Coordinates of C-alpha atoms in Angstrom, one line a residue:
M24 CA 16.5 170.3 -8.2
S25 CA 18.2 168.1 -10.8
K26 CA 17.3 168.6 -14.5
L27 CA 15.8 165.4 -15.9
R28 CA 17.7 163.6 -18.7
I29 CA 15.3 160.8 -19.5
L30 CA 16.3 157.7 -21.5
V31 CA 13.5 155.7 -23.1
P32 CA 14.4 152.4 -24.7
V33 CA 11.9 151.3 -27.4
K34 CA 11.7 148.0 -29.2
R35 CA 10.5 147.1 -32.7
V36 CA 8.1 144.2 -32.5
I37 CA 5.4 142.5 -34.7
D38 CA 2.3 144.7 -34.5
F39 CA 0.1 143.8 -31.6
A40 CA -3.0 143.5 -33.8
I41 CA -1.3 140.7 -35.9
K42 CA -1.5 137.0 -34.8
P43 CA 2.0 135.6 -35.0
R44 CA 2.7 132.5 -37.1
I45 CA 5.4 130.0 -36.4
N46 CA 8.0 129.7 -39.2
K47 CA 8.5 126.6 -41.3
A48 CA 11.6 125.6 -39.4
G49 CA 9.7 125.7 -36.1
T50 CA 12.4 127.8 -34.5
G51 CA 10.5 131.0 -34.0
V52 CA 7.9 133.4 -35.3
E53 CA 7.6 134.2 -39.0
K54 CA 8.9 137.8 -39.5
K55 CA 8.7 138.1 -43.3
G56 CA 5.9 140.1 -44.8
V57 CA 4.4 141.1 -41.5
K58 CA 3.8 144.6 -40.0
F59 CA 6.1 145.8 -37.3
S60 CA 5.5 148.7 -34.9
I61 CA 6.7 150.1 -31.5
N62 CA 6.2 147.8 -28.6
P63 CA 3.0 148.9 -26.8
F64 CA 4.7 149.1 -23.4
C65 CA 7.6 151.1 -24.8
D66 CA 5.0 153.5 -26.4
I67 CA 3.5 154.0 -22.9
A68 CA 7.0 154.7 -21.5
L69 CA 7.6 157.3 -24.2
E70 CA 4.2 158.9 -23.5
E71 CA 4.9 159.1 -19.8
S72 CA 8.3 160.9 -20.4
L73 CA 6.5 163.4 -22.7
R74 CA 3.8 164.0 -20.0
I75 CA 6.4 164.6 -17.3
R76 CA 8.0 167.3 -19.5
E77 CA 4.6 168.9 -20.2
A78 CA 3.6 168.9 -16.5
N79 CA 6.9 170.2 -15.2
K80 CA 7.9 173.1 -17.4
G81 CA 11.7 173.5 -17.6
L82 CA 12.4 170.3 -15.5
V83 CA 13.2 168.0 -18.4
E84 CA 16.4 168.8 -20.2
Q85 CA 16.3 165.9 -22.7
I86 CA 14.3 162.9 -23.8
H87 CA 16.5 160.4 -25.6
A88 CA 15.0 157.3 -27.3
V89 CA 17.2 154.3 -28.0
S90 CA 16.5 151.1 -29.9
I91 CA 18.5 147.8 -30.2
G92 CA 17.6 145.8 -33.3
P93 CA 17.9 145.7 -37.1
T94 CA 18.4 148.7 -39.3
K95 CA 14.7 148.8 -39.9
A96 CA 14.3 149.7 -36.2
Q97 CA 14.9 153.3 -37.4
D98 CA 11.1 153.3 -38.0
V99 CA 10.2 153.2 -34.3
L100 CA 12.8 155.8 -33.5
R101 CA 11.4 158.1 -36.2
T102 CA 8.0 157.6 -34.5
A103 CA 9.5 158.5 -31.1
L104 CA 10.9 161.7 -32.7
A105 CA 7.6 162.5 -34.2
K106 CA 5.9 162.2 -30.9
G107 CA 8.3 164.5 -29.1
A108 CA 11.6 162.8 -28.3
D109 CA 14.6 165.1 -28.6
S110 CA 17.2 162.7 -29.9
T111 CA 17.6 159.0 -30.7
T112 CA 20.2 156.2 -31.0
L113 CA 20.0 153.0 -32.9
I114 CA 22.3 150.1 -31.8
D115 CA 22.3 148.0 -35.0
V116 CA 22.6 144.3 -34.1
G117 CA 21.2 143.0 -37.4
E118 CA 18.5 140.3 -37.2
E119 CA 20.1 138.6 -34.3
E120 CA 17.8 138.0 -31.2
I121 CA 19.4 139.7 -28.2
E122 CA 18.8 138.4 -24.7
P123 CA 17.8 140.8 -21.9
L124 CA 21.2 140.8 -20.2
S125 CA 23.0 141.9 -23.3
V126 CA 20.3 144.6 -23.9
A127 CA 20.8 145.8 -20.3
K128 CA 24.6 146.0 -20.8
M129 CA 24.2 148.1 -23.9
L130 CA 21.7 150.4 -22.3
Q131 CA 24.1 150.9 -19.4
K132 CA 26.6 152.2 -21.8
I133 CA 24.0 154.6 -23.4
V134 CA 23.0 155.8 -19.9
E135 CA 26.6 156.7 -19.2
K136 CA 27.0 158.3 -22.6
E137 CA 23.9 160.4 -22.4
K138 CA 24.3 161.2 -18.6
S139 CA 20.7 160.0 -18.0
N140 CA 19.2 160.2 -14.5
L141 CA 15.8 158.7 -15.2
I142 CA 15.1 155.7 -17.3
I143 CA 11.5 154.9 -18.3
L144 CA 10.9 151.7 -20.2
G145 CA 8.2 149.2 -20.9
K146 CA 7.9 146.4 -18.3
Q147 CA 8.1 143.8 -21.1
A148 CA 8.1 143.4 -24.9
I149 CA 5.2 141.5 -26.4
D150 CA 7.4 139.3 -28.5
D151 CA 9.4 137.5 -25.8
D152 CA 7.5 138.7 -22.7
A153 CA 10.8 138.5 -20.7
N154 CA 10.1 141.3 -18.2
Q155 CA 13.8 141.3 -17.2
T156 CA 15.6 144.2 -18.9
G157 CA 14.6 147.0 -16.5
Q158 CA 15.5 144.9 -13.5
M159 CA 18.8 143.8 -14.9
L160 CA 19.7 147.4 -15.9
A161 CA 18.9 148.6 -12.3
G162 CA 21.2 145.9 -11.0
L163 CA 24.1 146.9 -13.3
L164 CA 23.7 150.6 -12.5
N165 CA 22.9 150.0 -8.8
W166 CA 19.9 152.3 -9.1
P167 CA 16.5 152.1 -7.3
Q168 CA 13.7 150.7 -9.4
A169 CA 9.9 150.7 -9.5
T170 CA 8.3 148.1 -11.8
N171 CA 4.8 147.9 -13.3
A172 CA 4.1 151.6 -12.7
S173 CA 0.5 152.7 -13.0
K174 CA 1.2 156.3 -11.8
V175 CA 4.3 158.4 -11.6
E176 CA 4.7 161.6 -9.6
I177 CA 7.9 163.8 -9.5
E178 CA 8.6 166.4 -6.9
G179 CA 12.1 167.8 -6.9
D180 CA 14.6 164.8 -6.8
Q181 CA 11.9 162.6 -5.3
V182 CA 10.0 160.2 -7.6
T183 CA 6.9 158.4 -6.3
V184 CA 5.5 155.5 -8.2
T185 CA 2.2 153.6 -7.7
R186 CA 2.2 150.1 -8.9
E187 CA -0.5 147.5 -9.1
V188 CA 0.0 144.3 -7.1
D189 CA -2.2 141.3 -6.4
G190 CA -3.6 142.8 -3.2
G191 CA -4.3 146.3 -4.6
A192 CA -1.8 149.1 -5.0
D193 CA 1.8 149.5 -3.8
T194 CA 3.5 152.9 -3.5
L195 CA 7.3 153.3 -3.8
S196 CA 9.4 156.4 -3.4
A197 CA 13.1 157.0 -4.2
K198 CA 15.5 159.8 -5.2
L199 CA 17.0 160.2 -8.6
P200 CA 18.6 158.5 -10.5
M201 CA 15.9 155.8 -10.9
I202 CA 14.5 153.2 -13.3
I203 CA 10.7 152.9 -13.9
T204 CA 9.1 150.1 -15.9
T205 CA 5.6 150.9 -17.2
D206 CA 2.3 149.0 -17.0
L207 CA -0.6 149.3 -19.4
R208 CA -2.8 151.4 -17.1
L209 CA -0.2 154.2 -16.8
N210 CA -1.5 156.2 -19.7
E211 CA -2.8 156.1 -23.3
P212 CA -0.2 157.0 -25.9
R213 CA -0.8 159.9 -28.3
Y214 CA -0.7 159.6 -32.1
A215 CA 2.0 161.3 -34.0
S216 CA 0.7 164.0 -36.3
L217 CA 1.5 163.8 -40.0
P218 CA 3.5 167.0 -40.1
N219 CA 5.6 165.8 -37.2
V220 CA 6.1 162.4 -38.9
M221 CA 7.4 164.2 -42.0
K222 CA 9.7 166.4 -39.9
A223 CA 11.0 163.4 -38.0
K224 CA 12.3 161.8 -41.3
K225 CA 14.8 164.7 -41.6
K226 CA 16.1 164.7 -38.1
P227 CA 19.5 163.1 -37.3
L228 CA 19.6 159.6 -35.9
E229 CA 22.8 158.3 -34.2
K230 CA 23.8 154.8 -35.3
L231 CA 26.1 152.5 -33.3
K232 CA 27.2 148.9 -33.3
A233 CA 27.5 146.7 -30.2
S234 CA 31.3 146.7 -30.8
D235 CA 31.3 150.5 -30.5
L236 CA 30.1 150.0 -26.9
Q237 CA 32.6 147.2 -26.3
I238 CA 29.8 144.8 -25.7
E239 CA 30.1 141.2 -26.8
L240 CA 26.8 139.7 -27.8
T241 CA 26.6 136.3 -26.2
N242 CA 23.3 134.3 -26.1
R243 CA 23.0 131.8 -23.2
L244 CA 19.8 130.2 -24.3
E245 CA 19.1 128.1 -27.4
I246 CA 15.6 127.7 -28.8
L247 CA 15.1 124.1 -29.7
K248 CA 11.5 124.1 -31.0
V249 CA 8.5 126.4 -31.1
E250 CA 5.0 124.9 -31.7
E251 CA 1.4 125.9 -31.4
P252 CA -0.5 125.1 -28.2
P253 CA -2.8 122.0 -28.5
Q254 CA -6.3 122.7 -29.7
R255 CA -8.9 122.8 -26.9
D256 CA -11.8 120.4 -27.1
A257 CA -15.2 121.9 -27.7
G258 CA -17.4 122.4 -24.7
V259 CA -20.6 120.4 -24.0
K260 CA -24.0 121.9 -23.3
V261 CA -26.3 120.2 -20.7
E262 CA -30.0 120.7 -20.2
S263 CA -30.3 120.3 -16.4
V264 CA -28.3 120.2 -13.1
D265 CA -28.8 116.5 -12.9
E266 CA -27.3 116.1 -16.4
L267 CA -24.4 118.3 -15.4
I268 CA -23.6 116.2 -12.3
A269 CA -23.8 113.0 -14.3
K270 CA -21.4 114.4 -16.9
L271 CA -18.9 115.6 -14.3
K272 CA -19.0 112.1 -12.7
E273 CA -18.5 110.5 -16.1
L274 CA -15.4 112.7 -16.5
K275 CA -14.3 111.9 -12.9
A276 CA -14.3 115.6 -12.1
I277 CA -16.3 114.9 -8.9

């Protein structure tokens, strides 16, 4: 039975409880003066790695959290440490928006560096909703993958994942190494206790640049304009079925 070395990528995003606002230039979302936190899907991935360690005593050798983003992304890594991650790496790319393929290439280097054999990451980030990084990383590593996981079971080197699909549930099984992307129903993340938060502030945190990994950051997409969706017209109340039918005919809906 192989010891698990779990890699958990986590992303710093605008807090899910805040409604994003478009910036004055119309090129993206306003990021100044807003609260940031760990991406909810990434939080679920971290929680699942912790639960795997707790349910399988002695099986997990290391849980390593990695974040790609600005220097301030240290905050989400400190949160990961406070919750139970053993070590962390920040790949500092400044305020530049990094596309999923570049993210996957950098994660590939971290996988090789940390000798990870199980990667658990959120299926998507709530800022770009790309839902691509896990799949691209699996392609680069040539590893089996199970996306949108709602249940994970490990027995020896065999990993079984239940995933929700349109027709119900789909069950996949593969041997390590493997990549799993998490869905919302997989678990409910724990809160970090205040003592652990204070301890996490003193723990070492590895910092790297993309150049340290020999990765050239190249964006292939250009955002031309971001705008609010059009306002929906107010609904109309009717008093009877006859009035409803007349209204639908008036709108040429029937």
